[in-house]
Coordinates of C-alpha atoms and ligand atoms in Angstrom, one line a residue:
M218 CA 53.0 -23.4 -66.1
R219 CA 56.5 -23.1 -64.9
P220 CA 57.1 -24.4 -61.5
F221 CA 58.1 -21.7 -59.0
S222 CA 61.5 -23.4 -58.4
D223 CA 62.5 -22.5 -62.0
A224 CA 62.4 -18.8 -61.2
S225 CA 64.5 -19.2 -58.1
A226 CA 67.0 -21.4 -59.9
S227 CA 67.5 -18.7 -62.6
T228 CA 67.9 -16.0 -59.9
S229 CA 70.4 -18.0 -57.8
R230 CA 72.7 -18.4 -60.7
S231 CA 72.7 -14.8 -61.8
T232 CA 73.8 -12.6 -59.0
T233 CA 74.0 -11.9 -55.3
T234 CA 72.4 -8.5 -54.7
T235 CA 68.7 -8.2 -54.0
T236 CA 68.0 -5.6 -56.7
A237 CA 69.5 -7.8 -59.4
V238 CA 67.6 -10.8 -58.1
A239 CA 64.3 -9.0 -58.6
T240 CA 65.2 -7.9 -62.1
T241 CA 66.1 -11.5 -63.0
V242 CA 62.8 -12.9 -61.8
V243 CA 60.8 -10.4 -63.8
S244 CA 62.8 -10.7 -67.0
S245 CA 63.0 -14.5 -67.0
S246 CA 59.2 -14.9 -66.5
E247 CA 58.5 -12.4 -69.3
E248 CA 60.8 -14.2 -71.7
H249 CA 59.6 -17.8 -71.1
S250 CA 56.0 -17.8 -70.2
P251 CA 53.5 -14.9 -70.9
C252 CA 50.8 -16.7 -68.8
C253 CA 52.9 -16.2 -65.6
S254 CA 53.5 -12.5 -66.1
A255 CA 49.9 -12.0 -64.9
R256 CA 50.4 -14.0 -61.8
P257 CA 52.3 -11.4 -59.7
L258 CA 49.7 -8.9 -60.8
A259 CA 46.9 -11.1 -59.6
I260 CA 48.6 -11.8 -56.3
G261 CA 49.2 -8.1 -55.9
V262 CA 45.5 -7.3 -56.6
V263 CA 44.4 -9.9 -54.1
A264 CA 46.9 -8.7 -51.5
V265 CA 45.8 -5.1 -51.9
S266 CA 42.1 -5.9 -51.7
M267 CA 42.7 -8.1 -48.6
S268 CA 44.5 -5.2 -46.9
F269 CA 41.6 -2.9 -47.6
A270 CA 39.2 -5.5 -46.3
L271 CA 41.3 -5.8 -43.1
I272 CA 41.5 -2.0 -42.6
Y273 CA 37.7 -1.7 -43.2
F274 CA 37.1 -4.6 -40.7
L275 CA 39.3 -2.9 -38.1
M276 CA 37.4 0.4 -38.5
I277 CA 34.0 -1.2 -38.3
V278 CA 34.4 -3.7 -35.5
P279 CA 35.0 -1.4 -32.5
L280 CA 31.9 0.6 -33.5
T281 CA 29.6 -2.4 -33.7
L282 CA 30.6 -4.0 -30.4
P283 CA 27.8 -3.9 -27.8
A284 CA 28.2 -1.2 -25.1
T285 CA 29.6 -2.8 -22.0
T286 CA 28.9 0.0 -19.5
T287 CA 27.9 -1.3 -16.1
P288 CA 25.0 0.5 -14.4
I289 CA 26.1 3.2 -12.0
P290 CA 24.5 3.5 -8.6
P291 CA 22.1 6.5 -8.6
F292 CA 23.3 9.9 -7.5
D293 CA 22.3 11.3 -4.2
T294 CA 18.5 11.5 -4.8
V295 CA 17.8 14.9 -3.4
S296 CA 20.2 17.0 -5.5
H297 CA 19.6 14.8 -8.5
T298 CA 15.8 15.1 -8.7
T299 CA 15.6 18.8 -7.6
V300 CA 18.3 20.2 -9.7
I301 CA 18.7 18.2 -12.9
L302 CA 15.1 18.5 -13.8
P303 CA 13.4 21.3 -11.8
S304 CA 9.7 21.0 -11.5
T305 CA 9.1 24.2 -13.5
T306 CA 11.0 22.8 -16.5
T307 CA 9.9 24.0 -19.9
T308 CA 11.2 21.3 -22.1
I309 CA 13.6 22.6 -24.6
P310 CA 13.7 20.4 -27.7
E311 CA 17.1 18.8 -28.3
I312 CA 18.6 19.3 -31.7
T313 CA 18.8 15.9 -33.3
T314 CA 19.9 16.6 -36.8
T315 CA 21.5 19.5 -38.5
E316 CA 23.5 20.3 -41.6
D317 CA 26.4 21.6 -39.6
P318 CA 29.4 19.3 -40.2
L319 CA 30.3 19.5 -36.5
Y320 CA 27.1 17.6 -35.7
K321 CA 27.4 15.1 -38.5
Y322 CA 28.5 12.3 -36.3
I323 CA 26.6 13.1 -33.2
E324 CA 25.0 9.6 -33.0
D325 CA 28.5 8.2 -32.6
K326 CA 29.2 8.0 -28.9
H327 CA 32.9 8.5 -29.4
H328 CA 32.4 11.7 -31.3
R329 CA 34.4 14.6 -29.8
L330 CA 32.2 17.6 -30.4
Q331 CA 33.7 21.0 -30.6
I332 CA 32.0 23.7 -28.6
P333 CA 32.0 27.5 -29.2
L334 CA 34.5 29.4 -27.0
I335 CA 32.1 32.0 -25.7
H336 CA 33.1 31.8 -22.0
I337 CA 36.8 31.8 -20.9
P338 CA 37.6 29.7 -17.9
Q339 CA 40.1 31.2 -15.5
L340 CA 40.2 28.7 -12.7
Y341 CA 38.9 25.2 -12.0
E342 CA 38.5 24.1 -8.4
V343 CA 38.5 20.3 -8.7
K344 CA 37.6 18.1 -5.8
L345 CA 37.6 14.3 -6.3
K346 CA 36.7 11.6 -3.8
L347 CA 38.1 8.2 -4.9
F348 CA 36.6 5.0 -3.6
V349 CA 39.5 2.8 -4.3
P350 CA 39.9 -0.6 -2.6
W351 CA 43.6 0.0 -2.5
N352 CA 44.5 -3.2 -0.7
P353 CA 42.7 -6.5 -0.4
S354 CA 41.2 -5.6 3.0
V355 CA 39.5 -2.4 1.8
N356 CA 36.0 -2.7 0.4
Y357 CA 33.4 0.1 -0.4
G358 CA 30.8 -2.3 -1.6
T359 CA 28.8 -0.9 -4.5
D360 CA 31.0 2.3 -4.3
N361 CA 34.1 0.4 -5.3
F362 CA 36.0 2.2 -8.1
I363 CA 33.6 5.1 -8.0
V364 CA 34.7 8.7 -8.1
E365 CA 32.5 11.4 -6.7
G366 CA 33.5 14.8 -7.9
H367 CA 32.8 18.5 -7.7
V368 CA 34.1 21.2 -10.0
R369 CA 33.8 25.0 -9.6
V370 CA 34.6 26.7 -12.9
H371 CA 35.4 30.4 -12.6
F372 CA 34.9 31.9 -16.0
T373 CA 34.6 35.3 -17.8
S374 CA 31.4 35.3 -19.7
G375 CA 30.9 36.2 -23.3
G376 CA 27.2 36.9 -22.6
G377 CA 24.2 34.8 -23.6
S378 CA 22.2 32.3 -21.5
R379 CA 24.0 29.1 -22.5
V380 CA 27.0 27.4 -21.0
L381 CA 28.6 24.5 -22.8
L382 CA 31.3 22.3 -21.4
H383 CA 32.9 19.1 -22.5
S384 CA 31.8 16.3 -20.2
D385 CA 32.0 12.6 -21.0
S386 CA 28.6 10.9 -21.3
E387 CA 29.5 8.4 -18.6
Q388 CA 29.8 11.3 -16.2
H389 CA 26.6 11.3 -14.2
V390 CA 26.0 15.0 -13.6
G391 CA 24.1 16.1 -10.5
E392 CA 23.6 19.6 -9.2
C393 CA 24.6 22.5 -11.5
L394 CA 24.7 26.0 -10.0
V395 CA 25.6 29.3 -11.7
K396 CA 26.4 32.4 -9.7
D397 CA 27.5 35.9 -10.7
E398 CA 30.4 37.6 -9.0
F399 CA 28.1 39.0 -6.3
G400 CA 27.1 35.5 -5.4
R401 CA 23.6 35.8 -6.9
E402 CA 22.3 32.6 -8.4
I403 CA 21.1 32.4 -12.0
F404 CA 18.6 29.6 -12.3
V405 CA 19.6 26.7 -14.5
K406 CA 16.3 25.7 -16.2
H407 CA 17.6 22.9 -18.3
V408 CA 20.7 20.6 -18.3
G409 CA 21.1 19.3 -21.9
R410 CA 22.9 16.0 -22.5
G411 CA 21.8 15.6 -26.0
F412 CA 25.2 15.5 -27.6
P413 CA 27.9 13.1 -26.6
Q414 CA 30.8 14.7 -24.7
V415 CA 28.8 17.9 -24.0
L416 CA 27.1 19.4 -21.0
D417 CA 24.7 22.1 -22.2
L418 CA 23.2 24.4 -19.6
H419 CA 20.3 26.7 -20.4
L420 CA 20.0 29.6 -17.9
A421 CA 16.9 31.5 -17.0
A422 CA 18.6 34.8 -17.6
D423 CA 21.3 36.3 -19.7
M424 CA 24.8 36.7 -18.4
I425 CA 26.7 40.0 -18.9
H426 CA 29.5 40.1 -21.4
G427 CA 32.9 40.5 -19.6
M428 CA 31.6 39.7 -16.1
N429 CA 32.9 36.8 -14.1
Y430 CA 30.7 33.9 -13.0
T431 CA 31.1 30.6 -11.3
L432 CA 29.6 27.3 -12.3
D433 CA 29.4 24.4 -9.8
V434 CA 28.8 20.9 -11.1
A435 CA 28.7 17.7 -9.0
F436 CA 29.3 14.5 -10.8
R437 CA 29.9 10.8 -10.3
R438 CA 31.3 8.0 -12.5
H439 CA 33.3 4.8 -12.6
I440 CA 37.1 4.8 -12.4
R441 CA 38.2 3.0 -15.6
R442 CA 39.8 -0.3 -15.2
E443 CA 39.9 -1.6 -18.8
S444 CA 42.2 1.0 -20.3
A445 CA 45.0 3.4 -19.2
A446 CA 43.1 6.5 -20.4
G447 CA 41.4 9.2 -18.3
L448 CA 41.2 8.4 -14.6
F449 CA 42.0 4.7 -14.3
A450 CA 42.9 2.1 -11.7
V451 CA 45.2 -0.8 -11.8
P452 CA 45.7 -2.8 -8.6
Y453 CA 46.4 -0.9 -6.4
V454 CA 47.1 2.4 -8.1
V455 CA 44.9 5.2 -9.4
A456 CA 46.4 7.5 -12.0
T457 CA 45.4 9.8 -14.9
H458 CA 46.5 9.9 -18.5
L459 CA 44.6 12.8 -20.2
Q460 CA 46.3 13.4 -23.5
I461 CA 44.8 14.3 -25.8
S462 CA 41.2 14.8 -24.8
E463 CA 40.4 12.8 -21.8
A464 CA 40.2 15.6 -19.2
R465 CA 36.5 15.8 -20.0
T466 CA 36.2 12.2 -18.6
V467 CA 37.6 13.4 -15.2
F468 CA 35.6 16.6 -14.7
P469 CA 33.5 18.9 -16.9
C470 CA 35.7 21.5 -18.5
I471 CA 36.5 23.2 -21.8
D472 CA 38.8 20.5 -23.0
V473 CA 40.7 22.4 -25.7
P474 CA 44.5 22.8 -25.3
E475 CA 44.7 26.5 -26.1
V476 CA 42.1 27.3 -23.4
K477 CA 44.4 27.5 -20.4
A478 CA 43.3 28.0 -16.8
Q479 CA 44.6 27.5 -13.3
F480 CA 43.7 24.5 -11.2
D481 CA 43.1 24.1 -7.4
T482 CA 43.0 20.4 -6.7
I483 CA 41.6 18.6 -3.6
I484 CA 41.8 14.8 -3.5
I485 CA 39.9 12.8 -0.9
H486 CA 41.5 9.3 -0.8
P487 CA 41.6 6.4 1.6
T488 CA 43.9 6.9 4.6
G489 CA 47.0 4.9 4.1
T490 CA 47.5 6.1 0.5
T491 CA 49.3 9.1 -0.8
A492 CA 47.9 11.5 -3.4
I493 CA 50.1 13.4 -5.8
A494 CA 49.1 16.0 -8.3
N495 CA 50.6 18.7 -10.5
M496 CA 51.7 20.9 -7.6
M497 CA 53.1 20.5 -4.1
D498 CA 50.6 19.4 -1.5
N499 CA 49.7 22.3 0.8
S500 CA 47.7 20.5 3.6
T501 CA 46.6 17.1 4.6
V502 CA 43.6 16.4 6.9
V503 CA 42.8 12.9 8.1
E504 CA 39.2 12.1 9.2
G505 CA 37.1 8.9 9.4
G506 CA 39.3 6.7 7.2
W507 CA 39.7 9.4 4.5
T508 CA 42.6 11.8 3.9
T509 CA 42.0 15.1 2.2
T510 CA 45.0 16.4 0.4
T511 CA 44.9 20.0 -0.9
F512 CA 47.4 21.1 -3.5
R513 CA 48.7 24.6 -4.4
R514 CA 47.3 26.4 -7.4
T515 CA 48.9 25.6 -10.8
P516 CA 50.1 28.1 -13.3
P517 CA 47.7 28.6 -16.3
M518 CA 47.8 25.3 -18.2
S519 CA 45.9 23.1 -20.7
T520 CA 43.3 20.7 -19.2
Y521 CA 45.1 17.7 -20.6
L522 CA 48.1 18.4 -18.4
F523 CA 46.0 17.9 -15.2
A524 CA 47.4 14.9 -13.4
L525 CA 47.0 13.0 -10.2
S526 CA 47.9 9.6 -8.7
V527 CA 46.9 7.8 -5.6
S528 CA 48.8 4.8 -4.3
D529 CA 50.8 3.6 -1.3
Y530 CA 54.0 3.5 -3.3
P531 CA 57.3 4.6 -1.7
Y532 CA 59.5 7.0 -3.5
L533 CA 63.1 8.0 -4.0
E534 CA 64.0 11.7 -4.0
R535 CA 66.6 14.1 -5.1
Y536 CA 66.9 17.9 -5.5
S537 CA 68.4 19.7 -8.5
S538 CA 71.0 22.5 -8.0
R539 CA 68.2 25.1 -8.1
G540 CA 66.2 23.2 -5.5
V541 CA 63.6 21.5 -7.7
R542 CA 62.5 18.4 -6.0
S543 CA 62.3 15.2 -8.1
R544 CA 60.8 12.0 -6.9
V545 CA 60.3 8.6 -8.5
Y546 CA 57.3 6.6 -7.1
C547 CA 57.2 2.9 -7.8
D548 CA 56.4 -0.5 -6.5
P549 CA 58.5 -1.4 -3.5
S550 CA 60.0 -4.4 -5.4
K551 CA 61.2 -2.0 -8.2
L552 CA 63.0 0.5 -6.0
D553 CA 66.5 -0.8 -7.0
S554 CA 65.8 -0.1 -10.7
A555 CA 64.3 3.3 -9.9
Q556 CA 67.6 4.4 -8.4
L557 CA 69.2 5.0 -11.8
L558 CA 66.2 7.1 -12.9
T559 CA 66.2 9.1 -9.7
D560 CA 69.9 9.9 -10.1
T561 CA 69.4 10.9 -13.7
I562 CA 66.5 13.4 -13.5
S563 CA 68.2 16.2 -11.5
P564 CA 71.4 16.4 -13.6
V565 CA 69.2 16.4 -16.8
L566 CA 67.0 19.1 -15.4
D567 CA 70.1 21.2 -14.6
F568 CA 71.5 20.6 -18.1
Y569 CA 68.3 21.7 -19.9
E570 CA 67.9 24.8 -17.7
D571 CA 71.4 25.9 -18.7
Y572 CA 71.0 24.9 -22.3
F573 CA 67.7 26.7 -22.9
G574 CA 68.3 29.5 -20.4
I575 CA 64.8 28.9 -19.0
P576 CA 64.3 27.8 -15.4
Y577 CA 61.9 24.9 -14.8
P578 CA 58.7 26.6 -13.8
L579 CA 57.5 24.3 -11.0
E580 CA 58.8 23.4 -7.6
K581 CA 58.8 19.7 -8.2
L582 CA 58.9 17.0 -10.8
G583 CA 57.5 13.6 -10.2
E584 CA 58.0 10.4 -12.1
F585 CA 55.4 7.7 -11.5
A586 CA 56.4 4.2 -12.7
Y587 CA 54.3 1.2 -12.4
T588 CA 54.1 -2.1 -14.1
T589 CA 51.4 -4.7 -14.3
S590 CA 50.9 -7.5 -16.8
K591 CA 49.1 -4.9 -19.1
F592 CA 50.7 -1.5 -18.7
I593 CA 54.1 0.1 -18.2
I594 CA 53.6 3.8 -18.0
Y595 CA 55.8 6.6 -17.1
T596 CA 54.3 10.0 -16.4
Ligands
LIG638 C1 37.4 38.4 -14.0 O1 38.5 37.5 -13.6 C2 39.7 37.8 -14.2 C3 40.7 36.7 -13.7 O2 40.5 36.4 -12.4 C4 40.2 39.2 -13.8 O3 41.4 39.4 -14.4 C5 39.2 40.2 -14.2 O4 39.5 41.5 -13.8 C6 37.8 39.8 -13.7 N1 36.8 40.7 -14.3 C7 35.9 41.4 -13.6 C8 34.9 42.2 -14.4 O5 35.9 41.4 -12.4
LIG639 C1 47.9 26.4 2.2 O1 47.4 26.1 3.5 C2 47.4 27.3 4.3 C3 47.0 26.8 5.7 O2 46.5 25.5 5.7 C4 46.4 28.3 3.8 O3 46.4 29.4 4.6 C5 46.8 28.7 2.4 O4 45.9 29.6 1.9 C6 47.0 27.5 1.5 N1 47.5 27.9 0.2 C7 47.0 27.4 -0.9 C8 47.6 27.9 -2.1 O5 46.0 26.6 -1.0

């Protein structure tokens, strides 16, 4: 066997460009020792199979890790027991297997099931109460980092007696109530949670095609702390990051980008913090340690664009020449570095409005910058 140094010796004397070096190595090994022409091939085969093994390992490992969900305190018992499983329940068998490729991976808890677009949502009224210990002196005990929510979905029905919404399995759903446009209740006889990511309501009567209905759902879940996806908390900030399909982890909805609707947002947050959302705040009411901030209705938009943040961060502010308010919220210690960003947003907004000839559609634009050891996120 030729020592490896021979090959490099022959390359170094031949030429300086890399392509030529490679040619020299191959030709010299072919000339002098046929045994070694197999070696690069063998190394290649080993390298390729190791890469496949690594890719396979990376694909398998996250799925086999044990679930680390902490138990969630029970929902308010009255609404939970009476509404989720009414005493008159006729048990509807859950589908467990089917040939439909949509359901092929239903056993996988990360599977993002598609749902048929029978009902078209027009408006979501989203109300979220955030139990965030936003500074070291605040403690809600077992409710720490819990979000209690309520959503009222106004939708135009396509008929039938089923309503399907996307809803993350960690969302503990309480009361579900369907009403027609005259306020008459349609009894929900079964709330199906058989498929991951789906809330499947079976009604006692058919809805009328083309009529408007409302669906009220109460829910409760943990605010995430391990990843910056969905509704998450890092000390001492709560924020959302819903691209591409995390809106369903914040409230039950039809979480498909082309299904656009308007949003009325109400956030109940600890007094001392400020809530920001897609639109300007309209009113703020302080009562018993909680502040209720109500926001104006959004234009029709995709669910993944829903955004909110709760913190006690200060902000810097400027207005564009058309009067669009831009603010940069950040940690008090980072205000100096935020100045440049603040001074940049409004001129850039003016430039793009002129360039595209389309005015920015909203009254405000917010940049929320925060840093921790784990995350640097700009939204
Ligand atoms: C249902 O609601 C939509 C949007 O609010 C409205 O345009 C439509 O006219 C309503 N339909 C009926 C039958 O009231
Ligand atoms: C804003 O608040 C006022 C009074 O508090 C109320 O009359 C109005 O309907 C609210 N507007 C929206 C869009 O919520």
